Every structure is written in C-alpha cells, then in structure tokens.
mmCIF file of C-alpha atoms in Angstrom:
data_model
loop_
_atom_site.group_PDB
_atom_site.id
_atom_site.type_symbol
_atom_site.label_atom_id
_atom_site.label_comp_id
_atom_site.label_asym_id
_atom_site.label_seq_id
_atom_site.Cartn_x
_atom_site.Cartn_y
_atom_site.Cartn_z
ATOM 1 C CA UNK A 24 0.000 0.000 0.000
ATOM 2 C CA UNK A 25 1.234 3.437 -0.963
ATOM 3 C CA UNK A 26 2.594 5.615 1.806
ATOM 4 C CA UNK A 27 2.558 8.792 -0.278
ATOM 5 C CA UNK A 28 0.220 10.486 -2.735
ATOM 6 C CA UNK A 29 1.450 12.842 -5.438
ATOM 7 C CA UNK A 30 -0.254 14.492 -8.416
ATOM 8 C CA UNK A 31 0.583 12.564 -11.587
ATOM 9 C CA UNK A 32 1.765 15.600 -13.512
ATOM 10 C CA UNK A 33 2.500 19.308 -13.224
ATOM 11 C CA UNK A 34 3.698 22.127 -15.445
ATOM 12 C CA UNK A 35 5.938 25.009 -14.460
ATOM 13 C CA UNK A 36 7.186 28.013 -16.403
ATOM 14 C CA UNK A 37 10.921 28.273 -16.798
ATOM 15 C CA UNK A 38 12.424 30.604 -14.210
ATOM 16 C CA UNK A 39 9.501 30.292 -11.837
ATOM 17 C CA UNK A 40 9.399 28.286 -8.646
ATOM 18 C CA UNK A 41 8.143 24.723 -8.957
ATOM 19 C CA UNK A 42 6.180 23.552 -5.934
ATOM 20 C CA UNK A 43 5.633 19.804 -5.837
ATOM 21 C CA UNK A 44 3.209 18.546 -3.173
ATOM 22 C CA UNK A 45 3.191 15.204 -1.413
ATOM 23 C CA UNK A 46 0.680 13.776 1.031
ATOM 24 C CA UNK A 47 1.843 11.246 3.618
ATOM 25 C CA UNK A 48 -0.969 11.251 6.156
ATOM 26 C CA UNK A 49 0.032 7.928 7.751
ATOM 27 C CA UNK A 50 3.662 8.844 8.345
ATOM 28 C CA UNK A 51 5.146 7.525 11.570
ATOM 29 C CA UNK A 52 7.182 9.552 14.024
ATOM 30 C CA UNK A 53 10.474 7.956 13.006
ATOM 31 C CA UNK A 54 9.927 8.151 9.245
ATOM 32 C CA UNK A 55 11.731 10.645 7.061
ATOM 33 C CA UNK A 56 10.507 12.232 3.844
ATOM 34 C CA UNK A 57 12.904 11.754 0.923
ATOM 35 C CA UNK A 58 12.739 13.249 -2.537
ATOM 36 C CA UNK A 59 14.366 11.826 -5.643
ATOM 37 C CA UNK A 60 13.983 12.690 -9.287
ATOM 38 C CA UNK A 61 14.508 10.724 -12.460
ATOM 39 C CA UNK A 62 15.358 12.441 -15.672
ATOM 40 C CA UNK A 63 14.370 10.440 -18.716
ATOM 41 C CA UNK A 64 16.437 7.265 -19.224
ATOM 42 C CA UNK A 65 18.689 7.960 -16.251
ATOM 43 C CA UNK A 66 18.945 6.608 -12.722
ATOM 44 C CA UNK A 67 17.160 8.436 -9.891
ATOM 45 C CA UNK A 68 18.965 11.364 -8.311
ATOM 46 C CA UNK A 69 18.746 12.104 -4.598
ATOM 47 C CA UNK A 70 17.501 15.630 -3.930
ATOM 48 C CA UNK A 71 16.793 16.177 -0.260
ATOM 49 C CA UNK A 72 15.278 14.653 2.854
ATOM 50 C CA UNK A 73 13.902 15.759 6.201
ATOM 51 C CA UNK A 74 12.229 14.586 9.373
ATOM 52 C CA UNK A 75 10.207 17.519 10.676
ATOM 53 C CA UNK A 76 12.187 20.687 10.132
ATOM 54 C CA UNK A 77 12.329 22.490 6.824
ATOM 55 C CA UNK A 78 15.469 21.722 4.872
ATOM 56 C CA UNK A 79 17.355 23.507 2.115
ATOM 57 C CA UNK A 80 20.312 22.541 -0.011
ATOM 58 C CA UNK A 81 21.812 23.658 -3.292
ATOM 59 C CA UNK A 82 19.136 21.873 -5.289
ATOM 60 C CA UNK A 83 15.877 22.500 -3.474
ATOM 61 C CA UNK A 84 13.940 23.290 -0.335
ATOM 62 C CA UNK A 85 11.717 20.886 1.560
ATOM 63 C CA UNK A 86 8.804 22.231 3.558
ATOM 64 C CA UNK A 87 7.151 19.778 5.950
ATOM 65 C CA UNK A 88 3.887 20.731 7.644
ATOM 66 C CA UNK A 89 3.778 20.846 11.400
ATOM 67 C CA UNK A 90 1.631 17.714 11.624
ATOM 68 C CA UNK A 91 4.008 16.051 9.119
ATOM 69 C CA UNK A 92 1.104 14.786 7.032
ATOM 70 C CA UNK A 93 2.264 16.572 3.908
ATOM 71 C CA UNK A 94 5.282 18.236 2.411
ATOM 72 C CA UNK A 95 6.287 20.383 -0.543
ATOM 73 C CA UNK A 96 9.452 20.231 -2.584
ATOM 74 C CA UNK A 97 10.404 23.631 -3.951
ATOM 75 C CA UNK A 98 12.703 24.179 -6.912
ATOM 76 C CA UNK A 99 13.248 27.948 -6.617
ATOM 77 C CA UNK A 100 14.037 28.766 -10.235
ATOM 78 C CA UNK A 101 13.034 25.902 -12.493
ATOM 79 C CA UNK A 102 15.031 25.311 -15.665
ATOM 80 C CA UNK A 103 14.335 23.034 -18.603
ATOM 81 C CA UNK A 104 16.812 20.555 -17.106
ATOM 82 C CA UNK A 105 14.498 20.132 -14.117
ATOM 83 C CA UNK A 106 11.966 18.346 -16.319
ATOM 84 C CA UNK A 107 11.767 14.905 -14.693
ATOM 85 C CA UNK A 108 9.652 12.546 -12.617
ATOM 86 C CA UNK A 109 9.824 13.501 -8.947
ATOM 87 C CA UNK A 110 9.333 10.875 -6.278
ATOM 88 C CA UNK A 111 8.329 11.550 -2.694
ATOM 89 C CA UNK A 112 9.254 8.618 -0.456
ATOM 90 C CA UNK A 113 8.696 7.931 3.199
ATOM 91 C CA UNK A 114 11.091 5.616 4.966
ATOM 92 C CA UNK A 115 12.574 5.077 8.375
ATOM 93 C CA UNK A 116 16.083 5.820 7.200
ATOM 94 C CA UNK A 117 17.806 3.016 9.025
ATOM 95 C CA UNK A 118 20.067 0.436 7.523
ATOM 96 C CA UNK A 119 17.161 -1.995 7.335
ATOM 97 C CA UNK A 120 14.872 0.168 5.246
ATOM 98 C CA UNK A 121 14.738 0.478 1.473
ATOM 99 C CA UNK A 122 13.503 2.992 -1.071
ATOM 100 C CA UNK A 123 10.179 1.962 -2.603
ATOM 101 C CA UNK A 124 9.013 4.083 -5.504
ATOM 102 C CA UNK A 125 5.452 5.137 -6.238
ATOM 103 C CA UNK A 126 4.335 6.639 -9.562
ATOM 104 C CA UNK A 127 5.713 10.110 -8.733
ATOM 105 C CA UNK A 128 4.931 13.465 -10.331
ATOM 106 C CA UNK A 129 5.996 14.166 -13.891
ATOM 107 C CA UNK A 130 7.140 17.802 -13.918
ATOM 108 C CA UNK A 131 7.364 19.586 -17.242
ATOM 109 C CA UNK A 132 9.217 22.892 -17.255
ATOM 110 C CA UNK A 133 7.923 24.973 -20.125
ATOM 111 C CA UNK A 134 9.967 27.677 -21.887
ATOM 112 C CA UNK B 7 27.915 13.801 -3.900
ATOM 113 C CA UNK B 8 28.193 10.046 -3.693
ATOM 114 C CA UNK B 9 28.907 8.265 -6.957
ATOM 115 C CA UNK B 10 27.527 4.917 -8.017
ATOM 116 C CA UNK B 11 28.853 3.536 -11.269
ATOM 117 C CA UNK B 12 26.942 0.980 -13.302
ATOM 118 C CA UNK B 13 28.319 -0.922 -16.263
ATOM 119 C CA UNK B 14 27.468 -1.487 -19.036
ATOM 120 C CA UNK B 15 25.034 1.316 -19.811
ATOM 121 C CA UNK B 16 23.503 -0.633 -22.646
ATOM 122 C CA UNK B 17 23.636 -4.258 -23.720
ATOM 123 C CA UNK B 18 22.044 -6.146 -26.564
ATOM 124 C CA UNK B 19 22.139 -9.926 -26.455
ATOM 125 C CA UNK B 20 20.617 -12.961 -28.070
ATOM 126 C CA UNK B 21 17.912 -14.959 -26.384
ATOM 127 C CA UNK B 22 19.337 -17.698 -24.162
ATOM 128 C CA UNK B 23 22.571 -15.923 -23.261
ATOM 129 C CA UNK B 24 23.499 -14.590 -19.838
ATOM 130 C CA UNK B 25 24.293 -10.973 -19.101
ATOM 131 C CA UNK B 26 26.213 -9.556 -16.159
ATOM 132 C CA UNK B 27 25.712 -6.011 -14.869
ATOM 133 C CA UNK B 28 28.151 -4.422 -12.432
ATOM 134 C CA UNK B 29 27.396 -1.823 -9.798
ATOM 135 C CA UNK B 30 30.184 -0.028 -7.954
ATOM 136 C CA UNK B 31 30.162 2.574 -5.220
ATOM 137 C CA UNK B 32 33.131 4.728 -6.142
ATOM 138 C CA UNK B 33 33.672 6.938 -3.127
ATOM 139 C CA UNK B 34 32.020 5.090 -0.267
ATOM 140 C CA UNK B 35 31.606 1.598 1.064
ATOM 141 C CA UNK B 36 28.200 0.001 0.745
ATOM 142 C CA UNK B 37 27.265 -2.981 2.844
ATOM 143 C CA UNK B 38 23.845 -2.919 1.211
ATOM 144 C CA UNK B 39 23.019 -2.499 -2.454
ATOM 145 C CA UNK B 40 19.718 -2.760 -4.264
ATOM 146 C CA UNK B 41 18.617 -3.792 -7.742
ATOM 147 C CA UNK B 42 15.587 -2.318 -9.468
ATOM 148 C CA UNK B 43 13.890 -2.891 -12.790
ATOM 149 C CA UNK B 44 11.881 -0.363 -14.745
ATOM 150 C CA UNK B 45 9.629 -0.986 -17.717
ATOM 151 C CA UNK B 46 8.643 1.837 -20.103
ATOM 152 C CA UNK B 47 6.316 4.439 -18.583
ATOM 153 C CA UNK B 48 6.372 2.659 -15.221
ATOM 154 C CA UNK B 49 8.015 3.372 -11.911
ATOM 155 C CA UNK B 50 11.015 1.513 -10.536
ATOM 156 C CA UNK B 51 10.318 -1.880 -9.053
ATOM 157 C CA UNK B 52 12.617 -3.268 -6.377
ATOM 158 C CA UNK B 53 13.932 -6.688 -7.324
ATOM 159 C CA UNK B 54 16.325 -7.562 -4.535
ATOM 160 C CA UNK B 55 18.469 -6.337 -1.695
ATOM 161 C CA UNK B 56 22.109 -7.332 -1.764
ATOM 162 C CA UNK B 57 24.159 -7.548 1.411
ATOM 163 C CA UNK B 58 27.927 -7.848 1.346
ATOM 164 C CA UNK B 59 29.029 -11.356 2.178
ATOM 165 C CA UNK B 60 25.582 -12.902 2.369
ATOM 166 C CA UNK B 61 22.782 -14.076 0.129
ATOM 167 C CA UNK B 62 20.548 -11.523 -1.511
ATOM 168 C CA UNK B 63 16.957 -11.063 -0.439
ATOM 169 C CA UNK B 64 14.530 -11.149 -3.350
ATOM 170 C CA UNK B 65 11.168 -9.425 -3.555
ATOM 171 C CA UNK B 66 8.087 -11.506 -4.077
ATOM 172 C CA UNK B 67 7.702 -12.680 -7.647
ATOM 173 C CA UNK B 68 11.359 -12.229 -8.605
ATOM 174 C CA UNK B 69 13.049 -15.467 -9.674
ATOM 175 C CA UNK B 70 16.296 -15.784 -7.763
ATOM 176 C CA UNK B 71 17.634 -18.470 -10.112
ATOM 177 C CA UNK B 72 17.138 -16.177 -13.056
ATOM 178 C CA UNK B 73 18.525 -13.024 -11.496
ATOM 179 C CA UNK B 74 21.726 -13.986 -9.720
ATOM 180 C CA UNK B 75 23.121 -11.372 -7.375
ATOM 181 C CA UNK B 76 26.617 -11.364 -5.918
ATOM 182 C CA UNK B 77 27.895 -8.777 -3.462
ATOM 183 C CA UNK B 78 31.453 -9.920 -2.895
ATOM 184 C CA UNK B 79 32.973 -6.677 -1.662
ATOM 185 C CA UNK B 80 31.950 -3.444 0.019
ATOM 186 C CA UNK B 81 32.034 -1.604 -3.282
ATOM 187 C CA UNK B 82 30.789 -4.095 -5.869
ATOM 188 C CA UNK B 83 27.550 -5.916 -6.543
ATOM 189 C CA UNK B 84 26.704 -7.791 -9.722
ATOM 190 C CA UNK B 85 23.425 -8.843 -11.270
ATOM 191 C CA UNK B 86 23.480 -11.694 -13.773
ATOM 192 C CA UNK B 87 20.429 -12.253 -15.913
ATOM 193 C CA UNK B 88 20.661 -15.924 -16.808
ATOM 194 C CA UNK B 89 19.246 -17.367 -20.013
ATOM 195 C CA UNK B 90 17.788 -14.024 -20.965
ATOM 196 C CA UNK B 91 14.592 -13.874 -22.992
ATOM 197 C CA UNK B 92 12.894 -10.946 -24.743
ATOM 198 C CA UNK B 93 10.573 -10.415 -21.780
ATOM 199 C CA UNK B 94 13.649 -9.654 -19.649
ATOM 200 C CA UNK B 95 14.321 -6.587 -21.770
ATOM 201 C CA UNK B 96 14.138 -3.677 -19.383
ATOM 202 C CA UNK B 97 16.025 -0.861 -17.660
ATOM 203 C CA UNK B 98 17.982 -2.232 -14.689
ATOM 204 C CA UNK B 99 19.154 0.201 -12.025
ATOM 205 C CA UNK B 100 21.346 -0.411 -9.013
ATOM 206 C CA UNK B 101 21.554 1.559 -5.817
ATOM 207 C CA UNK B 102 23.988 1.664 -2.925
ATOM 208 C CA UNK B 103 23.321 2.847 0.589
ATOM 209 C CA UNK B 104 25.957 5.097 2.099
ATOM 210 C CA UNK B 105 26.367 4.262 5.777
ATOM 211 C CA UNK B 106 27.328 7.796 6.773
ATOM 212 C CA UNK B 107 23.853 9.165 6.058
ATOM 213 C CA UNK B 108 21.765 6.082 5.136
ATOM 214 C CA UNK B 109 20.925 7.663 1.798
ATOM 215 C CA UNK B 110 20.515 5.422 -1.225
ATOM 216 C CA UNK B 111 22.411 6.640 -4.269
ATOM 217 C CA UNK B 112 21.616 5.297 -7.711
ATOM 218 C CA UNK B 113 23.580 4.271 -10.758
ATOM 219 C CA UNK B 114 22.772 5.529 -14.235
ATOM 220 C CA UNK B 115 21.080 2.286 -15.220
ATOM 221 C CA UNK B 116 21.608 -0.465 -17.790
ATOM 222 C CA UNK B 117 19.290 -0.873 -20.712
ATOM 223 C CA UNK B 118 19.022 -4.539 -21.632
ATOM 224 C CA UNK B 119 17.595 -5.574 -24.964
ATOM 225 C CA UNK B 120 17.186 -9.291 -25.617
ATOM 226 C CA UNK B 121 16.654 -10.239 -29.242
#
C-alpha cells in the first residue's frame, strides 16, 4: 500500500518556482521524507530529505507541515533541465529500510 | 555527492545468453546495495536487496535463479540475468546505501535488450 500520494503531472514556467506537493498522512514519528527525481532514461537522483524541520540545499527546499502529514518540494528557479519525474518517499532511514518508488509526479518545465 | 557507477550502460544480447551487470560505489563503502527494474512508462520496481558477504533477499515474484546477485565486496555488486529472454528486456538500475547518512544513491542504469 502506498505511503505517499502525489499528483501525476504538473507544469511550471521556466524561471519560476516549482512547488511539488506530497501527502503522507500515515507517516510515523520515526519516518523521514525523501525526494528523488529521475530524468528520462537515467537513474534516480537524490535531492533532499527531512524529518520535521524544513530543509534547504543547493538543489531545493523541503517544507514539511507541522503535523508532518504533507510536504512540498520547492525548486526555486526551475530550468528546462528540471523536467523529470519527482518521487516523494517515506522511509525510516535506518540500515534496514529500502527505497520503494510510487508513480511520482511528472514535472514539465515549459519555456 | 556520492557516486555509483553501473556498467554497461547498454547491452544487446541474443535470447538464451546470460548478461552480467556491475554496480560499484566509487567513493564510499556500501554494505547494502539494491537492484531495481523499470519498464517503459512505469516506476522503478525493487527486485532484490544485496548484502555484502551474504545471500541476496529477493522481492516476491522475482526469480532468484534467473537473477543472480553477488555482493562480494563493500564496493561491488553484480546482477546476472541468466538465459535471458525478450521479456527480460528492461532498464535495470542499481543503488547503494551510504552508511554515513543512510541515503541510497543510484547508478545511471543499464538498458538490456534481448533479441
């Protein structure tokens, strides 16, 4: 059974912020939210992860709601190279847990 | 960032032959590696978890005699597709977990075409 729900597709204008939502209403207290993306015909790329605090790195920002039931991945200035399938994944983050992919969100950045 | 190298990137073989795919973690040691398969327009499906020095754990429905996994060192895991048939044609992707942060990093994938 899926732990996360994401919209199947989204469009974003080049140069604008892309906000990708993810619902994880059954998340447990020790589960992290991870984001990966897969550009066509390539392996998935790790983007960011967080537990309950907002996180930012050179690629993106992750905003997690206070109740942790949803989160948003933000690409601040989307470029055409950000066109990809984005996966939101919930996992414990221990050495015994594995990344299970759902269908993800197909983001198209439009010129 | 952590680098996972996968080789070859593409392979074409005749039906009935065996194909070996290598997965290496280049700048970190990985006691655990994973193998995924992806069909066109579908998401990645986990096939098996590979632990260094022990037998791999296969997901339900994956034939362990067909997909042989060896994880002989902390930086190398191999997947051998034995007696490949056209229905085994797919995109195979490996992943390695870095102990320092428990993040799984992925290789670039191997596209297998069985004629």
